[in-house]
Coordinates of N, CA and C in Angstrom, one line a residue:
X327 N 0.5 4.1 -28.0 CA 1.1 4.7 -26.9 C 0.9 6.2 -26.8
X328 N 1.2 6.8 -27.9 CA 1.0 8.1 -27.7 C -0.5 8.7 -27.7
X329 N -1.6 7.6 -28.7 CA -2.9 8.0 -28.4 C -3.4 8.2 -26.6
X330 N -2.5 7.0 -26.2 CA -3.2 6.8 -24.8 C -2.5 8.3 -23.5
X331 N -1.7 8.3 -24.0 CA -0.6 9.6 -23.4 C -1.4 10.8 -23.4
X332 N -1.9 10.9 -24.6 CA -3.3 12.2 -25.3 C -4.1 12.0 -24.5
X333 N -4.3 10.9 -24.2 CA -5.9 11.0 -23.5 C -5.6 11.1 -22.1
X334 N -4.7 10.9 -21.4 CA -4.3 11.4 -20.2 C -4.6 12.3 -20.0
X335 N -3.4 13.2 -20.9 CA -3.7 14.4 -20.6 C -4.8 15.4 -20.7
X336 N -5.6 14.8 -21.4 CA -7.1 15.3 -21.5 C -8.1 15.2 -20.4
X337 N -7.6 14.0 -19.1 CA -8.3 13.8 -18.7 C -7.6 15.0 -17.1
X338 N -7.0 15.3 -17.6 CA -6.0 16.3 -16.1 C -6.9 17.1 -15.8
X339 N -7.4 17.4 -14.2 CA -8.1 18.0 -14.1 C -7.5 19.1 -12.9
X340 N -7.2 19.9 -13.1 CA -6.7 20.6 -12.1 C -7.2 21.0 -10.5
X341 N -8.3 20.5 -10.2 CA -9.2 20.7 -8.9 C -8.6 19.2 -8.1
X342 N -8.7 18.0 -9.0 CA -8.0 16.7 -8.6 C -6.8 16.7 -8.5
X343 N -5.9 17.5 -9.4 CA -4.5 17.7 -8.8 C -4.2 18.2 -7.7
X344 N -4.8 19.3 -7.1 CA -4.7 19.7 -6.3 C -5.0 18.5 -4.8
X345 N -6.0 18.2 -4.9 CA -6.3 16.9 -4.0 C -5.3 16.1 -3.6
X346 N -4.8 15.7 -4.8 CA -3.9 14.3 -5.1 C -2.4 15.1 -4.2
X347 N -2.3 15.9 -4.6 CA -1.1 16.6 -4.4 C -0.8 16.8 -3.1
X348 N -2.1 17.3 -2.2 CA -1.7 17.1 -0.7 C -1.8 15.6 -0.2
X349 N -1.9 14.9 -1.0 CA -1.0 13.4 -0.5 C 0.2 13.0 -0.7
X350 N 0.7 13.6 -1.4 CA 1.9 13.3 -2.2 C 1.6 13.0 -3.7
X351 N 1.0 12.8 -4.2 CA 0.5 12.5 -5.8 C 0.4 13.5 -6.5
X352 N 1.7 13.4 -7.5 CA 1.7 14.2 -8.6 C 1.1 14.1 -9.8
X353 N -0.6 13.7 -10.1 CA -1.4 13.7 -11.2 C -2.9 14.4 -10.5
X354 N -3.4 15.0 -11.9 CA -4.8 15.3 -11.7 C -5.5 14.1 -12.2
X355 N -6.0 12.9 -13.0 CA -6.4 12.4 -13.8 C -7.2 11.4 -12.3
X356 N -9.2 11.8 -12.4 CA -10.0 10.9 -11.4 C -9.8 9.7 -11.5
X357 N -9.5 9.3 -10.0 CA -9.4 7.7 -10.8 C -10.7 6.7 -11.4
X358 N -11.4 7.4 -11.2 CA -12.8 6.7 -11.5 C -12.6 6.6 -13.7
X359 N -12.3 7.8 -13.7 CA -11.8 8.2 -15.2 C -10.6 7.0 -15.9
X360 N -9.8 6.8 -14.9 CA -8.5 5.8 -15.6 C -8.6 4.7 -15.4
X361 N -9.8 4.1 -14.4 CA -10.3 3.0 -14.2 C -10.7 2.5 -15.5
X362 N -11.9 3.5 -15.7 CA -12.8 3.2 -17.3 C -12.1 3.2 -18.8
X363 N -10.7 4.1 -18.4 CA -9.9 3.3 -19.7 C -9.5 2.4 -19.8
X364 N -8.7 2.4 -18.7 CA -8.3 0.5 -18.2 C -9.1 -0.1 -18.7
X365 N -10.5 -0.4 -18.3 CA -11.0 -1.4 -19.0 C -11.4 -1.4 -20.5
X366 N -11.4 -0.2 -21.0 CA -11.6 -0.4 -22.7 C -10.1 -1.0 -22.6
X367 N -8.7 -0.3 -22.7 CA -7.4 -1.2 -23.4 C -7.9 -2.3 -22.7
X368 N -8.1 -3.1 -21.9 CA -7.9 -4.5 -21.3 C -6.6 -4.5 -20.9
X369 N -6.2 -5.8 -20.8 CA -4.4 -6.4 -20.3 C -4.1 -6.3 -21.5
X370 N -2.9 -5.5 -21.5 CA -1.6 -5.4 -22.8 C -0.5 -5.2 -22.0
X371 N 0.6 -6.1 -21.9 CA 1.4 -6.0 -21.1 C 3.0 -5.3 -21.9
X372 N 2.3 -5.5 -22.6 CA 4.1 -4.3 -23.3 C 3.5 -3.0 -23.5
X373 N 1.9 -2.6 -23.6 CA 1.7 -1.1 -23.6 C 1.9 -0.4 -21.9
X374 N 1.9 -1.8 -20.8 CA 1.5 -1.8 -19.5 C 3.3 -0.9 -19.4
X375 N 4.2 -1.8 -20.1 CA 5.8 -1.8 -19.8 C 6.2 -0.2 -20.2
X376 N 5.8 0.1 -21.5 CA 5.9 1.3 -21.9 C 5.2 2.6 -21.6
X377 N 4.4 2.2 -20.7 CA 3.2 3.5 -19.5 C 4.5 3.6 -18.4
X378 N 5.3 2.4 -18.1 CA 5.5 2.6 -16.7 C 6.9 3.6 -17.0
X379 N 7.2 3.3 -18.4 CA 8.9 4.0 -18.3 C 8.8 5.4 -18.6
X380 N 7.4 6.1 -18.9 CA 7.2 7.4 -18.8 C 7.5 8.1 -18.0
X381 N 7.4 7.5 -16.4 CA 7.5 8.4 -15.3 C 6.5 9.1 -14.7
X382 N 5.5 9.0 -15.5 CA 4.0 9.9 -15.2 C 3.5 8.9 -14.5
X383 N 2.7 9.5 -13.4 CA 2.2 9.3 -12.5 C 0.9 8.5 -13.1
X384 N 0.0 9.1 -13.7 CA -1.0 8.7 -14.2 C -0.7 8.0 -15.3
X385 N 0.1 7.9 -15.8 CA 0.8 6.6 -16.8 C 0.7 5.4 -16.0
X386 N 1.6 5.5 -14.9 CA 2.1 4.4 -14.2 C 1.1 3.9 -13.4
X387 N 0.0 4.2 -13.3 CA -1.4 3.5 -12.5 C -1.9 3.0 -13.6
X388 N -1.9 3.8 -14.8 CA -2.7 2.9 -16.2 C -1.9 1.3 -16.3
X389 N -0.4 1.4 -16.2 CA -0.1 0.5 -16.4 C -0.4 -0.5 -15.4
X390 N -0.5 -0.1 -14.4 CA -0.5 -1.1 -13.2 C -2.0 -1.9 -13.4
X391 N -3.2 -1.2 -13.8 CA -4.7 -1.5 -13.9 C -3.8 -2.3 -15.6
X392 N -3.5 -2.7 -16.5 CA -3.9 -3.1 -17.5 C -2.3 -4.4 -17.3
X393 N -1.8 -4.4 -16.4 CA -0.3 -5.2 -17.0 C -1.1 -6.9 -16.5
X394 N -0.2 -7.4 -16.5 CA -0.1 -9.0 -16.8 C 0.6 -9.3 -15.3
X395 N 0.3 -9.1 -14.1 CA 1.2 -9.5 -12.7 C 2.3 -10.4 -12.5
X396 N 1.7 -11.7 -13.0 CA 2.3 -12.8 -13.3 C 3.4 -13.0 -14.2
X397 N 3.5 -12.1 -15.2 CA 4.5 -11.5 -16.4 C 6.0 -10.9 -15.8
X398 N 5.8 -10.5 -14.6 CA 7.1 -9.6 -14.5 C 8.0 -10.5 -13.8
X399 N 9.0 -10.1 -13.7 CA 10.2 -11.2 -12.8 C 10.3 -10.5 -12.0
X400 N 11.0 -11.4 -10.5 CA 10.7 -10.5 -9.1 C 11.8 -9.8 -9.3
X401 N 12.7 -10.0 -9.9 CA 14.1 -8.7 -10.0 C 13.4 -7.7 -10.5
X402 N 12.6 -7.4 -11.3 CA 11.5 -6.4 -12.2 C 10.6 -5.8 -10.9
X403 N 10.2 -6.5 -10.3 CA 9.3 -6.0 -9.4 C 9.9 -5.4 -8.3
X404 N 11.1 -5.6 -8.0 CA 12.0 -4.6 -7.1 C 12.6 -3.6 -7.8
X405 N 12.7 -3.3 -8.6 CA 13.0 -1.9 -9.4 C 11.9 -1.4 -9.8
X406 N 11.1 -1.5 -10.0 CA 9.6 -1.1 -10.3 C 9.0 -0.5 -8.7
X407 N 9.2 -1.5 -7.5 CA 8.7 -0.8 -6.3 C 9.9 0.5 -6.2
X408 N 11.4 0.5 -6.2 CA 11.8 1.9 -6.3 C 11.6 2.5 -7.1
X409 N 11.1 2.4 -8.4 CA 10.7 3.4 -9.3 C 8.8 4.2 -8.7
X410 N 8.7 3.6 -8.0 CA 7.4 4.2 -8.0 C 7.4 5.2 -7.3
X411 N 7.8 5.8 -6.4 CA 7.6 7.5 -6.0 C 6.7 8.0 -5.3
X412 N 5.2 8.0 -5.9 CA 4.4 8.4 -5.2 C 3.7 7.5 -4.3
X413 N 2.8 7.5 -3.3 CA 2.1 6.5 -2.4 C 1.4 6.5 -3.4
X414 N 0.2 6.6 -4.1 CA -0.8 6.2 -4.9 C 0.0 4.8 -5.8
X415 N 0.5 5.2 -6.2 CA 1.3 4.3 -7.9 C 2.2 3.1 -6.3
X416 N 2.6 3.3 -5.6 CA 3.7 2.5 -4.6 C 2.3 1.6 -3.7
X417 N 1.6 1.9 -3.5 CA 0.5 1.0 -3.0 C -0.6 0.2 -4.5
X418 N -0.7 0.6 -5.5 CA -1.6 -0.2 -6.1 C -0.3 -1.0 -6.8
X419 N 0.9 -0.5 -7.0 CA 2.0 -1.7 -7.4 C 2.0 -2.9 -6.2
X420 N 1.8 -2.8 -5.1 CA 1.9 -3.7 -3.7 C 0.4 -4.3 -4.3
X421 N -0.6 -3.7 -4.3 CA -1.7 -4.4 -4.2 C -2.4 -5.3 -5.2
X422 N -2.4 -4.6 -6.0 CA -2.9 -5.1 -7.4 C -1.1 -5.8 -8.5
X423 N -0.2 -6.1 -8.0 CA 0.5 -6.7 -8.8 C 1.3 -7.5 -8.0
X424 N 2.3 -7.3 -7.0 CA 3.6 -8.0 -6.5 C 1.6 -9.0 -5.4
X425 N 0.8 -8.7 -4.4 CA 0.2 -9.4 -4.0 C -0.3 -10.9 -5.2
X426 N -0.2 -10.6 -6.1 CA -0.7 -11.6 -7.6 C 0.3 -12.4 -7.7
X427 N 1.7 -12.0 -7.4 CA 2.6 -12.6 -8.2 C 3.0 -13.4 -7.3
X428 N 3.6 -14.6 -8.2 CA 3.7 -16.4 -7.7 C 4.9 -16.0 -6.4
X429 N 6.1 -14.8 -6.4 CA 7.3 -14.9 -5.3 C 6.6 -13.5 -4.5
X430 N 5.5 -13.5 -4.3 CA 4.8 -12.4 -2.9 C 5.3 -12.7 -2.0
X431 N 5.2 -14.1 -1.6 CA 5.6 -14.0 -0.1 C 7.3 -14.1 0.2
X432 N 8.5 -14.5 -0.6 CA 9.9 -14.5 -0.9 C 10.2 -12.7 -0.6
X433 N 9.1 -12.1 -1.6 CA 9.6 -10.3 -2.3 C 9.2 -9.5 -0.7
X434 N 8.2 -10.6 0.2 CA 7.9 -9.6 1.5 C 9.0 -10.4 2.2
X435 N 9.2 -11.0 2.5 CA 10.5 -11.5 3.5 C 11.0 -10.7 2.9
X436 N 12.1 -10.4 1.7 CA 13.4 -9.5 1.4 C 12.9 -8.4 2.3
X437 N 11.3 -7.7 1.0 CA 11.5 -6.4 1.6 C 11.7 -6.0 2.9
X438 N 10.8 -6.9 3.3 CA 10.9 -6.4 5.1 C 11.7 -6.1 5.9
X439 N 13.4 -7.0 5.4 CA 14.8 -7.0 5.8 C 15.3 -5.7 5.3
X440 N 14.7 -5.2 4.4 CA 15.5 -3.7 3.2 C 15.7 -2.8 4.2
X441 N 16.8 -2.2 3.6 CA 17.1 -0.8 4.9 C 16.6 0.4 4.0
X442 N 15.8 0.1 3.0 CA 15.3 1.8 2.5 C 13.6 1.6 2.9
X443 N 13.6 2.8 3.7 CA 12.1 2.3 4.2 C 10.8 2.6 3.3
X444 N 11.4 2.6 1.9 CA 10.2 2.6 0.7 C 9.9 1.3 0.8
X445 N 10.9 0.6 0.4 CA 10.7 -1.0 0.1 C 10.0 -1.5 1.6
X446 N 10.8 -1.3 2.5 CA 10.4 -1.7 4.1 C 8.9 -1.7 4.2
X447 N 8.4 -0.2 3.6 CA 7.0 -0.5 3.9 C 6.3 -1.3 3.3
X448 N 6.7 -1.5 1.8 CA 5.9 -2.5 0.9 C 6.0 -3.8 1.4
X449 N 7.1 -4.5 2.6 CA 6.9 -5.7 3.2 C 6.3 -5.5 4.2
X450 N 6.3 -4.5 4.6 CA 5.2 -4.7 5.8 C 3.9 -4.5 4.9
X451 N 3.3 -4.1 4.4 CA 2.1 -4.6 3.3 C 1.9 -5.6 3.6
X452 N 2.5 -6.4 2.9 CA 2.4 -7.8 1.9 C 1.9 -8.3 3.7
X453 N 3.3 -7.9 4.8 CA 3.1 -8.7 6.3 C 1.6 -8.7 6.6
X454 N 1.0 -7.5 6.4 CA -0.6 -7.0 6.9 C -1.3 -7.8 6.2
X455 N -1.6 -8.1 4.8 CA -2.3 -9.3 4.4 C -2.2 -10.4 4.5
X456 N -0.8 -11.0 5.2 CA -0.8 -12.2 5.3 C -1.5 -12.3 6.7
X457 N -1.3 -11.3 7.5 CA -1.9 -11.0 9.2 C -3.4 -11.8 9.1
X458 N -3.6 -10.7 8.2 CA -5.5 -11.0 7.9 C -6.2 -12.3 7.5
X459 N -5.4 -12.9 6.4 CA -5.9 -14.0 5.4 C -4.9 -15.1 5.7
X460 N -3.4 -14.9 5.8 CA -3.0 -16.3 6.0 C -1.5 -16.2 7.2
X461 N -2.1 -15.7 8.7 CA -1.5 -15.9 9.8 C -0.5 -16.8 9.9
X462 N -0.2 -17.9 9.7 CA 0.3 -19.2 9.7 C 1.5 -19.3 9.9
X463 N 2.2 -19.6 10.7 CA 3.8 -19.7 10.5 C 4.7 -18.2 11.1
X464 N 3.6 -16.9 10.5 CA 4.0 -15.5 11.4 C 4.3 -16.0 12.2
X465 N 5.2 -15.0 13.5 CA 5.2 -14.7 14.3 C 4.8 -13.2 14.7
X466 N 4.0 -13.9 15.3 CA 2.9 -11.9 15.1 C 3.5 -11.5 16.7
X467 N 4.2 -11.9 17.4 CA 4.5 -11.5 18.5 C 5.9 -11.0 18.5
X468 N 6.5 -11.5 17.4 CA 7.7 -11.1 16.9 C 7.4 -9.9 16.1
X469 N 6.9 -9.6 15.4 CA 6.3 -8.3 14.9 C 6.0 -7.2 15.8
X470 N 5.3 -7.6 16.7 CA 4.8 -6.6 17.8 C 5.9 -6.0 18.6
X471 N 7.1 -6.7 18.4 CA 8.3 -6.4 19.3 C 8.8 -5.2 18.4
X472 N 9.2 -5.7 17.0 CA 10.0 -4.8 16.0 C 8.9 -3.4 15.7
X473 N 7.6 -3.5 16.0 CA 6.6 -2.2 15.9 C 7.1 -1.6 17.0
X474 N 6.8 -2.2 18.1 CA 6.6 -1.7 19.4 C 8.5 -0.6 19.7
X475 N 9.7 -1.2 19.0 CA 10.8 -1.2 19.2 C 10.8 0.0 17.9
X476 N 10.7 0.0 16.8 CA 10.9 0.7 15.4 C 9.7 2.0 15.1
X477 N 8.6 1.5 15.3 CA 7.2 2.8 14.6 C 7.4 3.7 14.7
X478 N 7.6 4.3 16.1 CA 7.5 5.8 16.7 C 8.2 6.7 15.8
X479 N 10.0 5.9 15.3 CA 10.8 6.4 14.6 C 11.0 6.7 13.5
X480 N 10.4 5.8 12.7 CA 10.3 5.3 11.5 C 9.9 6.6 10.4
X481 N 10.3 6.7 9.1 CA 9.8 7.8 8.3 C 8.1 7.4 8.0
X482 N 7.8 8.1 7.4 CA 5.9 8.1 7.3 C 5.4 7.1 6.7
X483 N 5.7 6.9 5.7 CA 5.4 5.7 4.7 C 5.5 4.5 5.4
X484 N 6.8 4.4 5.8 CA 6.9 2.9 6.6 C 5.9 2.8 7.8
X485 N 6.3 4.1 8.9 CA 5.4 4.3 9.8 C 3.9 4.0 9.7
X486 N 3.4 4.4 8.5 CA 2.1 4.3 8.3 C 2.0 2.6 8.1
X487 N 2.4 1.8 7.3 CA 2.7 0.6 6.6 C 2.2 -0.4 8.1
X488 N 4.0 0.2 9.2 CA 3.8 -0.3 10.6 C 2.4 -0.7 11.4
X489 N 2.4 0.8 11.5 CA 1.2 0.9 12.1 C -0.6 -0.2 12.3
X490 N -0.7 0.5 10.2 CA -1.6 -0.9 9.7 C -1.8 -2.5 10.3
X491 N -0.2 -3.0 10.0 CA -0.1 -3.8 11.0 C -0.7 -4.0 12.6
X492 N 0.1 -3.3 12.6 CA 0.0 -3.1 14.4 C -2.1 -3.7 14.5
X493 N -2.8 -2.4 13.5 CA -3.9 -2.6 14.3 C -4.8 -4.0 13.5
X494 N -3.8 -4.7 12.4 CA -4.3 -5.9 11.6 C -4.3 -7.0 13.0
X495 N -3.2 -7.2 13.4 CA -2.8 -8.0 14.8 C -3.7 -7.9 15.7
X496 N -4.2 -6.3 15.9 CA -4.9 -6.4 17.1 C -6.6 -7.0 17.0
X497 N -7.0 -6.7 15.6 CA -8.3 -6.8 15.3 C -8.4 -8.0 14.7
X498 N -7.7 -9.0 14.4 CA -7.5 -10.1 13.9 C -7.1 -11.3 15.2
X499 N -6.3 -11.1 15.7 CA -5.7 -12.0 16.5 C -6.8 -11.3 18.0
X500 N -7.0 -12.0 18.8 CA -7.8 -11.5 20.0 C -6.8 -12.3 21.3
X501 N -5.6 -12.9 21.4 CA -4.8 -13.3 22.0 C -3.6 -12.2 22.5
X502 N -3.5 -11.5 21.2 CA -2.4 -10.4 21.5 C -3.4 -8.7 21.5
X503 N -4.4 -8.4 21.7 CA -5.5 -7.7 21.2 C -4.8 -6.8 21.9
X504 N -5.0 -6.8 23.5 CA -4.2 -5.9 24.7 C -3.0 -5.4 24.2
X505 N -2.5 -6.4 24.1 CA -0.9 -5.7 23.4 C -0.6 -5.1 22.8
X506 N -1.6 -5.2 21.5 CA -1.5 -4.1 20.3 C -2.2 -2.9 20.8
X507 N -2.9 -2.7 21.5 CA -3.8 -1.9 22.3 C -2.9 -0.7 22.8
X508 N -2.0 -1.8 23.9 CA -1.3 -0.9 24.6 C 0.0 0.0 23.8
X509 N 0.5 -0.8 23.1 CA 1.4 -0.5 22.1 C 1.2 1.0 21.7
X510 N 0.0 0.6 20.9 CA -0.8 2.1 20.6 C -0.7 3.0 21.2
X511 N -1.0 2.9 22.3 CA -1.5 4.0 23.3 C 0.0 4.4 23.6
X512 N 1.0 3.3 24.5 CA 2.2 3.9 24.4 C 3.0 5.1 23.1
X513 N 2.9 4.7 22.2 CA 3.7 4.9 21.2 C 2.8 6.3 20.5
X514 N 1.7 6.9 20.8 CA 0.8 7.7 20.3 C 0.9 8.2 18.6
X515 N 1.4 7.2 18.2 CA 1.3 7.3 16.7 C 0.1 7.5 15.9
X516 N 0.1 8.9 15.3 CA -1.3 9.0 14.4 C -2.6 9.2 15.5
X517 N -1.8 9.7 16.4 CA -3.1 10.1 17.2 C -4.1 10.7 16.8
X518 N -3.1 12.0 16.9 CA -3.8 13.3 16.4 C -4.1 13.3 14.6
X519 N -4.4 12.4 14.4 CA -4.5 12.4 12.5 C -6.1 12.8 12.5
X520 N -5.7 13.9 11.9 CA -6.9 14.7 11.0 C -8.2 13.3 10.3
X521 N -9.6 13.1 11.1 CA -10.2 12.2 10.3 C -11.3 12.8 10.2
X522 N -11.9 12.5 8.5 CA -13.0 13.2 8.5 C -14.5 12.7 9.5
X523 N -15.1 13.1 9.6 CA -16.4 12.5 10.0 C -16.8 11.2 9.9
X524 N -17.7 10.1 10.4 CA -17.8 9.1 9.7 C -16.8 8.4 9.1
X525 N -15.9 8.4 9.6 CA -14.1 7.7 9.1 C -13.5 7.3 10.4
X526 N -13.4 6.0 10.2 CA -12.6 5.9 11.8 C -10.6 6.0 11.7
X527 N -10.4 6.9 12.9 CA -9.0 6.8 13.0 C -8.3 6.2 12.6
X528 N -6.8 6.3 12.1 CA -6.3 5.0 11.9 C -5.3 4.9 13.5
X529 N -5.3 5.9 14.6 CA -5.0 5.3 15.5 C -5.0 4.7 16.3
X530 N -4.1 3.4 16.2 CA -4.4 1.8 16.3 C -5.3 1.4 17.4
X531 N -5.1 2.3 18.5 CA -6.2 2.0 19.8 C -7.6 1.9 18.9
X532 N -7.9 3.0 18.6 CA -9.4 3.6 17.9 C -10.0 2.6 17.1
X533 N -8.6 2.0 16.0 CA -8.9 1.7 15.0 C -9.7 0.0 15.3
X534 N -8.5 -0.3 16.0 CA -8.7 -2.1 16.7 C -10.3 -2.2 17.4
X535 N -10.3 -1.1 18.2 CA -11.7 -1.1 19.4 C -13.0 -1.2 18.0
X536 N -13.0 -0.3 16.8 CA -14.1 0.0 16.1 C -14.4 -1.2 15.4
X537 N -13.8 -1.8 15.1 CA -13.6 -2.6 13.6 C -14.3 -4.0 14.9
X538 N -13.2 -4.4 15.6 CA -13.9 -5.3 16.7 C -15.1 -5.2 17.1
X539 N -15.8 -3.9 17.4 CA -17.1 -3.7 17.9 C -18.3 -4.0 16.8
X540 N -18.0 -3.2 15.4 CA -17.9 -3.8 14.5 C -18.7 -4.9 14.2
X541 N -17.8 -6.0 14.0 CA -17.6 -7.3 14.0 C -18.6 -8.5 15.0
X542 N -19.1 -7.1 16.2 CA -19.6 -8.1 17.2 C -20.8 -7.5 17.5

């Protein structure tokens, strides 16, 4: 534990902190760099347990790349989503671990219902992948009400979470396409978001039209 702690911090680069940091992420360490330790430890799921209770940032992504998904209990995985803090560490715990585990779809129903809109946004996650790969049973029209009714207001994380959605619906489903469309447009969320070059917006109009064109 402590060897691997050493080597964190060896790997701090202060030009990446800086980066990380206008996202909200409080580590310098590339992730390209914590990737490649990841895979020398492999899966150790009690060194995974003992990364996470450090608190470090770049601890808690090592653990997330090496733990055992399937290992944790969903009561674990809801204190683990509020422990996480940063968007970096709060999206690869949604991605790479609670998406793995056997009560994904149970932990996005709760979250979704949660009134802390940390958790909130991690069910709307989990909502967005099921949008894409397994539609079924959604009510994606029912969604589009609580976006259409909730986004505009919403704090950023969830807002952002929302949104995702919004343009998963519109670029996936071609039934409700208009709707998600107009939604967008009404609601001007993330219009104006800074995107670099060769990056498409994530404002849902932009985003829905490109990906569709895209596609065809």
């Amino acid at each position: 534990m402590a060897g691997v702690m050493a080597e964190l911090a060896a790997l701090e680069d202060p030009k990446a902190r800086a980066v990380n940091e206008r996202h909200g992420d409080d580590h310098g360490v590339n992730l390209g760099s914590l990737r490649a330790v990841a895979k020398r430890l492999k899966t150790q799921q009690e060194l995974a347990r003992e990364l996470w209770r450090t608190d470090d940032t770049a601890a808690k992504l090592l653990a997330i790349l090496i733990c055992r998904p399937k290992a944790f209990e969903r009561d674990e995985l809801y204190v683990m989503l509020r422990e996480a803090r940063t968007p970096k560490v709060h999206d690869w715990l949604v991605s790479y671990v609670v998406k793995q585990h056997p009560q994904a779809e149970a932990l996005r129903v709760a979250w979704l219902a949660d009134a802390d809109p940390v958790v909130a946004s991690a069910g709307w996650a989990l909502t967005t992948e099921r949008v894409a790969k397994r539609p079924e049973s959604l009510d994606l029209a029912g969604l589009l009400d609580v976006i259409e009714a909730e986004m505009r207001d919403a704090p950023d994380r969830l807002q952002w979470a929302m949104n995702h959605c919004l343009a998963q619906i519109g670029i996936e489903h071609a039934a409700l396409r208009a709707r998600a469309i107009d939604i967008g447009e009404r609601l001007e969320v993330l219009k104006d978001y800074p995107t670099p070059p060769n990056c498409t917006s994530p404002f849902a109009p932009t985003w829905i039209t490109e990906m569709v064109r895209r596609r065809h």
